[in-house]
Coordinates of C-alpha atoms in Angstrom, one line a residue:
M25 CA -2.4 68.8 -61.3
I26 CA 0.4 71.5 -60.2
N27 CA 3.7 70.1 -60.9
L28 CA 7.3 72.3 -61.3
D29 CA 9.2 71.6 -64.8
R30 CA 12.1 70.3 -62.8
S31 CA 10.1 67.9 -60.7
V32 CA 10.1 65.1 -63.1
D33 CA 10.2 62.4 -60.3
R34 CA 7.0 63.9 -58.7
L35 CA 5.4 64.1 -62.0
A36 CA 6.0 60.3 -62.7
S37 CA 4.7 59.3 -59.0
A38 CA 1.6 61.5 -59.5
T39 CA 0.9 60.0 -62.9
A40 CA 1.0 56.7 -61.6
Q41 CA -1.6 57.9 -58.6
F42 CA -4.0 59.2 -61.4
S43 CA -3.4 56.0 -63.5
R44 CA -4.3 53.8 -60.6
I45 CA -7.7 55.4 -60.1
G46 CA -8.5 55.5 -63.8
I47 CA -8.8 59.4 -63.9
D48 CA -7.0 61.8 -66.7
F49 CA -5.5 64.9 -65.5
E50 CA -4.1 68.2 -67.1
R51 CA -0.6 68.9 -65.9
V52 CA -0.4 72.7 -65.0
A53 CA 3.2 74.1 -64.8
G54 CA 3.9 75.4 -61.3
I55 CA 5.7 78.7 -60.7
D56 CA 9.1 77.7 -59.7
A57 CA 10.8 80.1 -57.1
M58 CA 14.0 79.1 -58.3
N59 CA 13.4 81.2 -61.4
G60 CA 12.7 84.3 -59.4
V61 CA 9.7 85.7 -57.9
P62 CA 7.7 88.4 -59.8
F63 CA 7.0 90.5 -56.7
T64 CA 7.1 90.5 -52.9
A65 CA 4.3 89.8 -50.5
P66 CA 5.2 90.0 -46.9
P67 CA 4.9 88.0 -44.7
L68 CA 4.7 85.2 -47.4
T69 CA 7.9 83.2 -48.4
E70 CA 8.9 83.1 -51.9
M71 CA 7.8 79.6 -52.2
E72 CA 4.4 80.3 -50.9
I73 CA 3.9 83.4 -53.6
C74 CA 5.0 80.9 -56.2
C75 CA 2.6 78.1 -54.8
F76 CA -0.2 80.9 -54.7
L77 CA 0.2 81.8 -58.2
S78 CA 0.3 78.2 -59.5
H79 CA -3.1 77.7 -58.0
R80 CA -4.2 80.7 -59.6
R81 CA -3.2 79.3 -62.9
C82 CA -5.5 76.4 -62.0
W83 CA -8.3 78.8 -61.1
K84 CA -8.0 80.8 -64.4
T85 CA -8.1 77.6 -66.5
I86 CA -11.3 76.6 -64.5
A87 CA -12.9 80.0 -64.7
D88 CA -12.2 80.4 -68.6
G89 CA -13.3 76.6 -69.2
P90 CA -16.5 75.1 -70.1
D91 CA -17.2 73.0 -67.0
K92 CA -19.1 74.2 -64.2
Y93 CA -16.5 72.4 -61.6
G94 CA -13.1 71.7 -61.5
A95 CA -10.6 69.8 -59.2
V96 CA -7.1 71.1 -58.3
F97 CA -4.3 68.7 -57.0
E98 CA -0.7 69.1 -56.1
D99 CA 2.0 66.6 -57.3
D100 CA 2.3 64.9 -53.7
V101 CA -1.3 63.7 -53.7
V102 CA -2.2 60.1 -52.7
F103 CA -5.6 58.8 -53.5
S104 CA -8.0 56.6 -51.8
Q105 CA -8.5 53.2 -53.7
D106 CA -11.8 54.2 -55.0
A107 CA -11.4 57.8 -55.6
G108 CA -11.8 57.5 -59.3
G109 CA -15.6 56.6 -59.0
V110 CA -16.0 60.0 -57.2
L111 CA -13.8 62.1 -59.4
A112 CA -15.4 60.6 -62.7
D113 CA -18.2 63.2 -62.8
D114 CA -19.4 66.3 -60.9
S115 CA -23.1 65.0 -60.5
W116 CA -22.7 64.4 -56.6
V117 CA -21.5 67.9 -55.9
P118 CA -24.0 69.8 -53.7
P119 CA -25.6 72.7 -55.7
D120 CA -24.6 75.4 -53.5
A121 CA -21.1 74.3 -53.1
D122 CA -18.3 76.7 -53.9
I123 CA -15.4 74.6 -52.8
I124 CA -15.0 70.8 -51.6
K125 CA -11.9 69.9 -49.9
L126 CA -11.0 66.5 -50.5
E127 CA -7.9 66.1 -48.4
T128 CA -7.2 65.7 -44.8
F129 CA -4.5 66.1 -42.2
L130 CA -6.1 63.4 -40.1
S131 CA -7.0 66.3 -37.6
R132 CA -10.0 67.5 -35.8
V133 CA -12.1 70.2 -37.6
R134 CA -15.6 71.8 -37.2
L135 CA -18.2 70.3 -39.3
G136 CA -21.9 70.7 -40.0
S137 CA -24.1 67.8 -38.8
R138 CA -25.9 67.3 -42.1
H139 CA -24.5 64.4 -44.3
I140 CA -25.2 65.0 -47.9
P141 CA -24.8 61.6 -49.6
V142 CA -22.1 61.4 -52.5
K143 CA -21.4 58.0 -53.7
N144 CA -19.4 55.1 -52.9
G145 CA -20.2 55.7 -49.1
Y146 CA -18.8 59.1 -49.2
S147 CA -20.7 62.2 -47.8
A148 CA -20.5 66.1 -47.9
R149 CA -20.5 67.9 -44.8
R150 CA -20.2 71.9 -44.4
L151 CA -16.8 72.8 -43.3
L152 CA -17.2 75.3 -40.3
G153 CA -13.8 75.7 -39.1
Q154 CA -10.3 75.9 -40.3
H155 CA -8.8 73.0 -42.1
L156 CA -5.7 74.0 -44.1
G157 CA -3.9 72.4 -47.0
S158 CA -4.3 72.8 -50.6
C159 CA -3.4 69.2 -51.8
G160 CA -6.8 68.5 -53.3
Y161 CA -10.2 70.2 -53.7
V162 CA -13.1 70.9 -56.0
I163 CA -13.8 74.6 -56.9
S164 CA -16.9 75.8 -59.0
K165 CA -16.3 77.9 -61.8
S166 CA -17.8 81.0 -60.2
A167 CA -15.7 80.5 -57.1
A168 CA -12.6 80.4 -59.3
Y169 CA -13.6 83.5 -61.0
G170 CA -14.2 85.2 -57.6
L171 CA -10.8 84.0 -56.2
L172 CA -8.9 85.2 -59.1
R173 CA -10.8 88.7 -58.7
N174 CA -10.2 88.9 -54.8
T175 CA -6.6 87.6 -54.7
E176 CA -4.9 90.1 -56.9
R177 CA -2.9 91.1 -53.7
F178 CA -1.8 88.2 -51.5
R179 CA -2.3 88.5 -47.8
A180 CA -1.9 84.8 -46.7
A181 CA -0.7 81.6 -48.2
V182 CA -3.0 79.7 -50.6
D183 CA -4.3 77.2 -48.2
V184 CA -5.1 80.0 -45.7
A185 CA -6.9 82.1 -48.2
L186 CA -9.0 78.8 -49.3
F187 CA -9.7 77.4 -45.6
S188 CA -9.2 79.7 -43.0
P189 CA -12.1 81.6 -41.0
N190 CA -10.1 84.7 -40.6
Q191 CA -9.7 85.3 -44.4
M192 CA -12.6 86.9 -46.5
T193 CA -11.7 85.0 -49.5
A194 CA -12.8 81.9 -47.4
A195 CA -15.7 83.2 -45.4
R196 CA -17.6 84.5 -48.9
N197 CA -17.5 80.7 -50.0
T198 CA -19.7 77.9 -49.1
I199 CA -17.3 75.3 -48.4
Y200 CA -17.7 71.5 -47.9
Q201 CA -15.5 68.5 -46.6
L202 CA -15.8 65.3 -48.2
M203 CA -16.2 62.6 -45.6
P204 CA -14.2 60.7 -45.3
A205 CA -11.4 62.2 -47.3
L206 CA -10.2 60.6 -50.5
C207 CA -6.9 62.1 -50.7
A208 CA -4.0 63.3 -48.5
Q209 CA -0.4 64.6 -49.0
A210 CA 2.1 61.6 -49.0
A211 CA 4.0 62.9 -46.1
V212 CA 0.6 63.1 -44.0
V213 CA 0.1 59.4 -44.6
G214 CA 3.7 58.4 -43.8
I215 CA 4.5 57.6 -47.3
E216 CA 8.0 58.1 -48.6
G217 CA 8.8 59.3 -51.9
P218 CA 10.3 62.4 -53.9
L219 CA 9.5 65.6 -52.0
S220 CA 7.2 68.0 -53.4
L221 CA 9.1 71.3 -54.3
I222 CA 5.9 73.4 -54.5
Q223 CA 6.1 74.3 -50.8
L224 CA 9.0 73.6 -48.6
A225 CA 10.0 76.7 -46.7
P226 CA 8.5 77.1 -43.2
R227 CA 6.3 79.9 -42.6
P228 CA 7.8 82.5 -40.3
H229 CA 6.2 83.8 -37.3
V230 CA 5.0 87.6 -37.8
N231 CA 3.3 89.7 -35.4
K232 CA 0.3 91.1 -36.9
R233 CA -0.6 95.0 -36.7
M234 CA -3.5 95.8 -34.5
A235 CA -5.6 96.7 -37.8
D236 CA -4.9 93.4 -39.2
R237 CA -5.8 91.7 -36.0
I238 CA -9.3 93.4 -36.0
H239 CA -9.8 92.6 -39.6
S240 CA -9.1 89.0 -38.9
E241 CA -11.2 88.7 -36.0
A242 CA -14.1 90.7 -37.7
T243 CA -13.8 88.2 -40.7
R244 CA -13.6 85.2 -38.4
I245 CA -17.1 86.5 -36.8
F246 CA -18.7 86.8 -40.2
W247 CA -17.5 83.5 -40.9
Y248 CA -19.0 82.0 -37.8
L249 CA -22.4 83.8 -38.0
R250 CA -22.8 83.0 -41.8
N251 CA -22.1 79.3 -41.1
R252 CA -24.0 79.1 -37.8
N253 CA -21.1 77.4 -36.3
F254 CA -20.8 75.2 -33.3
L255 CA -18.1 74.5 -30.9
S256 CA -17.9 70.7 -31.5
T257 CA -15.1 69.2 -33.7
E258 CA -14.8 65.9 -35.5
K259 CA -11.8 64.1 -37.1
V260 CA -11.7 64.1 -40.6
D261 CA -10.7 60.4 -41.5
A262 CA -9.4 59.0 -44.5
V263 CA -10.6 55.8 -46.3
L264 CA -7.9 53.2 -47.2
L265 CA -5.5 54.9 -49.2
G266 CA -3.9 53.1 -51.9
P267 CA -0.3 52.5 -52.3
S268 CA 2.0 55.2 -53.6
V269 CA 3.5 54.2 -56.8
Y270 CA 7.2 55.7 -57.3
P271 CA 9.4 55.0 -60.1
K272 CA 12.5 52.8 -59.3

């Protein structure tokens, strides 16, 4: 779980979330933009660069660790009431999965028609369209290693790199969406609490160069062909989310 050293209130609330579902977590110290940014990567903001570096720290831990899969969360996560039963082990993960997106923005996205039963009423479906956000996802050891290798230069924010069809970092991976989702950002579900400091700055609009536009479109076509995408969309709902517990 990514948490900045100065975000002690967020650490307390996130700890309460994990305690409520009975799951232990390892805190990963986030890279704080207030301490300076090691490099620039236009058009990313300083906070987006530091957020990306923080997720790369998690990927490095998973890539170097003994487990086949690891779960990455940001510190404003709110879990469903029965999330612990799913997160307790990785036996449910589809064998071909590189990444499984656990969260939702309660929006419509493109999903495969096949439901792979998970447990506790959840299922996994292929994510065939863009569904941004990086608050909660499972990633395989091999995918973590691949992302580390292919993101030494930052071309987009971390959630775009993970879940956008026009990024080759996403198009190379087999990505699933957990249905219904078992977590969301606190702000998405209207829960008030201490703000996450991992990402706050709005993303500026930047006109892409023609070469970048061509590359993005080619990557998007590769994604669609690889996934045999269809045009239909479906809303990713969340199961009943438990109360967010914040210290008084």
